[in-house]
PDB file of C-alpha atoms in Angstrom:
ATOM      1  CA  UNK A   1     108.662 109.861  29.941  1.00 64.00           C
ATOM      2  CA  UNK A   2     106.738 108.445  27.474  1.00 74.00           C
ATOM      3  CA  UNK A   3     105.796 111.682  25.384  1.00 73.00           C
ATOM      4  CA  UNK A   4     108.323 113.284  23.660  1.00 80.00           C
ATOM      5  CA  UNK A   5     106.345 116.327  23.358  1.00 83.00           C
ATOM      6  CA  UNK A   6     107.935 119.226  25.375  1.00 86.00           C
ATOM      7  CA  UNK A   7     104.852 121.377  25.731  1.00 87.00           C
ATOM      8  CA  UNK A   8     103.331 118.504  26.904  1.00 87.00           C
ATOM      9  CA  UNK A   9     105.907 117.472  29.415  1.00 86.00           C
ATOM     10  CA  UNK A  10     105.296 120.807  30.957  1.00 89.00           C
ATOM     11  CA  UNK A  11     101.737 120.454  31.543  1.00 90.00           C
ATOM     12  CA  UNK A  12     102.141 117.002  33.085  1.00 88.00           C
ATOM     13  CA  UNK A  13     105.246 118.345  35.245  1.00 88.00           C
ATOM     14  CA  UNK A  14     102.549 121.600  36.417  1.00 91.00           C
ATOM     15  CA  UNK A  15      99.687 119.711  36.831  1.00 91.00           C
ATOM     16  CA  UNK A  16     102.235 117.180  39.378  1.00 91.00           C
ATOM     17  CA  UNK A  17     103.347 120.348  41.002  1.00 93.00           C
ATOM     18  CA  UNK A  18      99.602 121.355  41.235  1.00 94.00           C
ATOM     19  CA  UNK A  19      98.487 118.361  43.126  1.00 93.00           C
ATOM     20  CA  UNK A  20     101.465 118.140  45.273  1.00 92.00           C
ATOM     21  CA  UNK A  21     101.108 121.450  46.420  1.00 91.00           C
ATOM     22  CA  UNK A  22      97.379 120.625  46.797  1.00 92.00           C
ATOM     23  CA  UNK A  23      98.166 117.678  48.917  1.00 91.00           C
ATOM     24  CA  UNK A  24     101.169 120.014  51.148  1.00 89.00           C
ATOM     25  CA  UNK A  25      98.503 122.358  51.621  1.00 88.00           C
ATOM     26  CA  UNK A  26      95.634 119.600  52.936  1.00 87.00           C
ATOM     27  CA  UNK A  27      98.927 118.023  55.602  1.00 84.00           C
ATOM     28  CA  UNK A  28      99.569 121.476  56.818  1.00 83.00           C
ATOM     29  CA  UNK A  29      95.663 122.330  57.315  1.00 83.00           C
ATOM     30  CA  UNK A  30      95.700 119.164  59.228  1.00 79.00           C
ATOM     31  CA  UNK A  31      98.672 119.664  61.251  1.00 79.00           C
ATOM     32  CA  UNK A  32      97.343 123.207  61.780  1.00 75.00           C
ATOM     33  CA  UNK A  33      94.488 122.251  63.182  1.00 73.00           C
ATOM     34  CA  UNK A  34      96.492 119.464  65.694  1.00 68.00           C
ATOM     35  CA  UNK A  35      99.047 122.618  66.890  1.00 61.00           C
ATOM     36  CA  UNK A  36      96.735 125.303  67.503  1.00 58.00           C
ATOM     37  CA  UNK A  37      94.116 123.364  69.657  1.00 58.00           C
ATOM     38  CA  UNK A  38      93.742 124.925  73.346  1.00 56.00           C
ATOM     39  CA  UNK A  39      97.196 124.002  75.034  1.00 55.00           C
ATOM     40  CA  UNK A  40      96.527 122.691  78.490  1.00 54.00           C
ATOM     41  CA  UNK A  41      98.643 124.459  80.787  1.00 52.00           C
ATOM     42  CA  UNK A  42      99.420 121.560  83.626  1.00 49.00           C
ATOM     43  CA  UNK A  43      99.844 117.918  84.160  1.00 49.00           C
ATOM     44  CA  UNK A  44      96.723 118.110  86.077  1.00 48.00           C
ATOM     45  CA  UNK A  45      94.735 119.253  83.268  1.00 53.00           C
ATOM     46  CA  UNK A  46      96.108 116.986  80.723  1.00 53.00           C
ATOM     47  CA  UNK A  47      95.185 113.540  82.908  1.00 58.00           C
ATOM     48  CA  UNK A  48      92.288 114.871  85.183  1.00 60.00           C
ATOM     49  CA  UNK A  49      91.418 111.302  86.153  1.00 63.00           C
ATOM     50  CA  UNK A  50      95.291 110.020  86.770  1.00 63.00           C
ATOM     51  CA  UNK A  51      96.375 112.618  88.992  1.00 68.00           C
ATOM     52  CA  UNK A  52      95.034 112.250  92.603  1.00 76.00           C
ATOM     53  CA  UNK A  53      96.527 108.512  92.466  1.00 75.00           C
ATOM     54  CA  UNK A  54     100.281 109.910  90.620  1.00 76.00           C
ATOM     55  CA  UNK A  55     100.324 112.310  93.262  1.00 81.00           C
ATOM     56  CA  UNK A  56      99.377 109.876  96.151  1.00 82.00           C
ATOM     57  CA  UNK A  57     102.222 107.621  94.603  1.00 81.00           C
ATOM     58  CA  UNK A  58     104.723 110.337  94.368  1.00 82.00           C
ATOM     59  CA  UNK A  59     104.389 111.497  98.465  1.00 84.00           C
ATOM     60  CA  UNK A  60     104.050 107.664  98.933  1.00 85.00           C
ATOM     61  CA  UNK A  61     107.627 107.165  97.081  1.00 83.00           C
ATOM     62  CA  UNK A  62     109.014 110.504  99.143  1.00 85.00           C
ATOM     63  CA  UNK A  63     108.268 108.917 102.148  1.00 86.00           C
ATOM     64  CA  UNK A  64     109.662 105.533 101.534  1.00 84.00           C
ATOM     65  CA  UNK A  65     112.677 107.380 100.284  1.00 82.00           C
ATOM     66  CA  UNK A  66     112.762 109.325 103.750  1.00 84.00           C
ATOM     67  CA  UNK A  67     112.622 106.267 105.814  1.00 85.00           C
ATOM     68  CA  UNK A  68     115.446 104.362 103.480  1.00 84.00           C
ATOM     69  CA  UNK A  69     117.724 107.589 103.892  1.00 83.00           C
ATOM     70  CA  UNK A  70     117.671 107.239 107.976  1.00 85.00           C
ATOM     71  CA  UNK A  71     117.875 103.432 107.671  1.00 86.00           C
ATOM     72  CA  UNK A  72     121.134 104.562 105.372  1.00 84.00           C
ATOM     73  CA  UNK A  73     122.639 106.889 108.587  1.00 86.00           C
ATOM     74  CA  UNK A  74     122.270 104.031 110.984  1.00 86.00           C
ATOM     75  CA  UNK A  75     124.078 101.391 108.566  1.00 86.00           C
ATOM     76  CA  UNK A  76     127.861 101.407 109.106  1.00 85.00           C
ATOM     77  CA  UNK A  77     129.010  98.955 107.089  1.00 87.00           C
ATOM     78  CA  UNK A  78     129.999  99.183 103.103  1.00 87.00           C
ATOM     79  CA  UNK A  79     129.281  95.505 102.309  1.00 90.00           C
ATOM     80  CA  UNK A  80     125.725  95.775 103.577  1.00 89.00           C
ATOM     81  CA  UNK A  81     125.354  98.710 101.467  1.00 88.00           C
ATOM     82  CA  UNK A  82     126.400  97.157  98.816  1.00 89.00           C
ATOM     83  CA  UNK A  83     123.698  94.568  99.415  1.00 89.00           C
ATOM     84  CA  UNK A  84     121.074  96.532  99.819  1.00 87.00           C
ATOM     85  CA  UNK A  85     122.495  98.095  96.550  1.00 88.00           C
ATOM     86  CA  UNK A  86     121.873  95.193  94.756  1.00 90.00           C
ATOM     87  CA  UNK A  87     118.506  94.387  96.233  1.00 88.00           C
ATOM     88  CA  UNK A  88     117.646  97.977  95.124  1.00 85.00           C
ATOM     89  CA  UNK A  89     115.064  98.125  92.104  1.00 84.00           C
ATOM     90  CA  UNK A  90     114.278 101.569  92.191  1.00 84.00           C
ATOM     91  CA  UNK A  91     116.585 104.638  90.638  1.00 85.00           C
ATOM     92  CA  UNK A  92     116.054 106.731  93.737  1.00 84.00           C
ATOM     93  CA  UNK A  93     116.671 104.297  95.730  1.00 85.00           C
ATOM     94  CA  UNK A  94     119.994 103.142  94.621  1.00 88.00           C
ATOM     95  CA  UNK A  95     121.242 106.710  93.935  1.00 88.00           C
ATOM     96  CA  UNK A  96     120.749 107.283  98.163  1.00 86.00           C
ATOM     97  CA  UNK A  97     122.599 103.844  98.533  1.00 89.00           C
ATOM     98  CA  UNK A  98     125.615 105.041  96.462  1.00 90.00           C
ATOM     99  CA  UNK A  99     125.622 108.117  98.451  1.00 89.00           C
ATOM    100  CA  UNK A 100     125.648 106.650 101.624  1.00 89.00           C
ATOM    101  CA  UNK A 101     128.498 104.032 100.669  1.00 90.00           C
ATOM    102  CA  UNK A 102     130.830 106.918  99.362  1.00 90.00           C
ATOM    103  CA  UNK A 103     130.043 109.097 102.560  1.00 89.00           C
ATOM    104  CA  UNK A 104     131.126 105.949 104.211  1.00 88.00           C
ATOM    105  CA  UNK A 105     133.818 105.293 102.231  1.00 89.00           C
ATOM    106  CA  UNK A 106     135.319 109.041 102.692  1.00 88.00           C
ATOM    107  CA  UNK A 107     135.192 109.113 106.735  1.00 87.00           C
ATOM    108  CA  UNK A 108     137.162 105.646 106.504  1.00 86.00           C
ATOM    109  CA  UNK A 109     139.844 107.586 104.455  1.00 85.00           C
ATOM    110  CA  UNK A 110     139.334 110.593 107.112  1.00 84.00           C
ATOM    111  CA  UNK A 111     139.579 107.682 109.859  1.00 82.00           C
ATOM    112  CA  UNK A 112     143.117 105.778 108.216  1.00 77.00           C
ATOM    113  CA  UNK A 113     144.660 109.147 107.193  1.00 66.00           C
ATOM    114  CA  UNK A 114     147.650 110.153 109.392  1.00 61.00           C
ATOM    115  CA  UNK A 115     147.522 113.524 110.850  1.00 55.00           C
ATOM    116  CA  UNK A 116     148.591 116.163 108.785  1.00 53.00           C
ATOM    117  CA  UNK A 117     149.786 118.551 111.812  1.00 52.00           C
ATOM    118  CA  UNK A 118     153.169 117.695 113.016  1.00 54.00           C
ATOM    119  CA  UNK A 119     153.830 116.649 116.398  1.00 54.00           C
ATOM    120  CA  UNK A 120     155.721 118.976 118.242  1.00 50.00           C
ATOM    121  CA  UNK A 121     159.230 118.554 118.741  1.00 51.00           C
ATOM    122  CA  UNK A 122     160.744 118.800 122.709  1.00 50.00           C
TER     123      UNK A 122
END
């Protein structure tokens, strides 16, 4: 902006270009070198140390969430659901709850639902 030369303003414009092309060029050699490093195929690989103890807490959780789902069967009331619902921290835990209450909730429609065959007429 400060020349008024136009011959000029083209050689400062090109030499901008230049060095922003310069600088494109050094970002994508970088990022290059970040995406084509060995990919590691499996969760294992990527945390080697981490993994006996996530998979020790994962059958850990499975279990707990085996034992909660027969404690669920034996439970026949929705308000004690709904407490334990409430008490629940975990996702997996409160999505078995819910499912529990609304099979609860269905056989007590089942249960107050008049028959649907009619009675026979003598």
């Amino acid at each position: 902006e400060a020349t008024l030369d136009l011959a000029e303003r083209r050689r400062i414009r090109s030499a901008i270009r230049e060095l922003q092309r310069q600088e494109l060029e050094r970002d994508e050699e970088a990022l290059a070198s970040k995406r084509f490093r060995p990919e590691r195929g499996s969760h294992r690989q990527d945390n080697k140390e981490n993994w006996p103890r996530s998979q020790r807490l994962e059958e850990e959780q499975q279990m707990a969430l085996a034992a909660l789902s027969q404690q669920l069967e034996a439970i026949t009331d929705v308000e004690e659901l709904t407490k334990l619902l409430r008490a629940a921290g975990e996702y997996e835990e409160r999505k078995l709850i819910r499912a529990a209450i609304r099979k609860l909730r269905a056989e007590e429609i089942e249960g107050e639902a008049p028959s649907l065959h009619p009675r026979a007429v003598t």
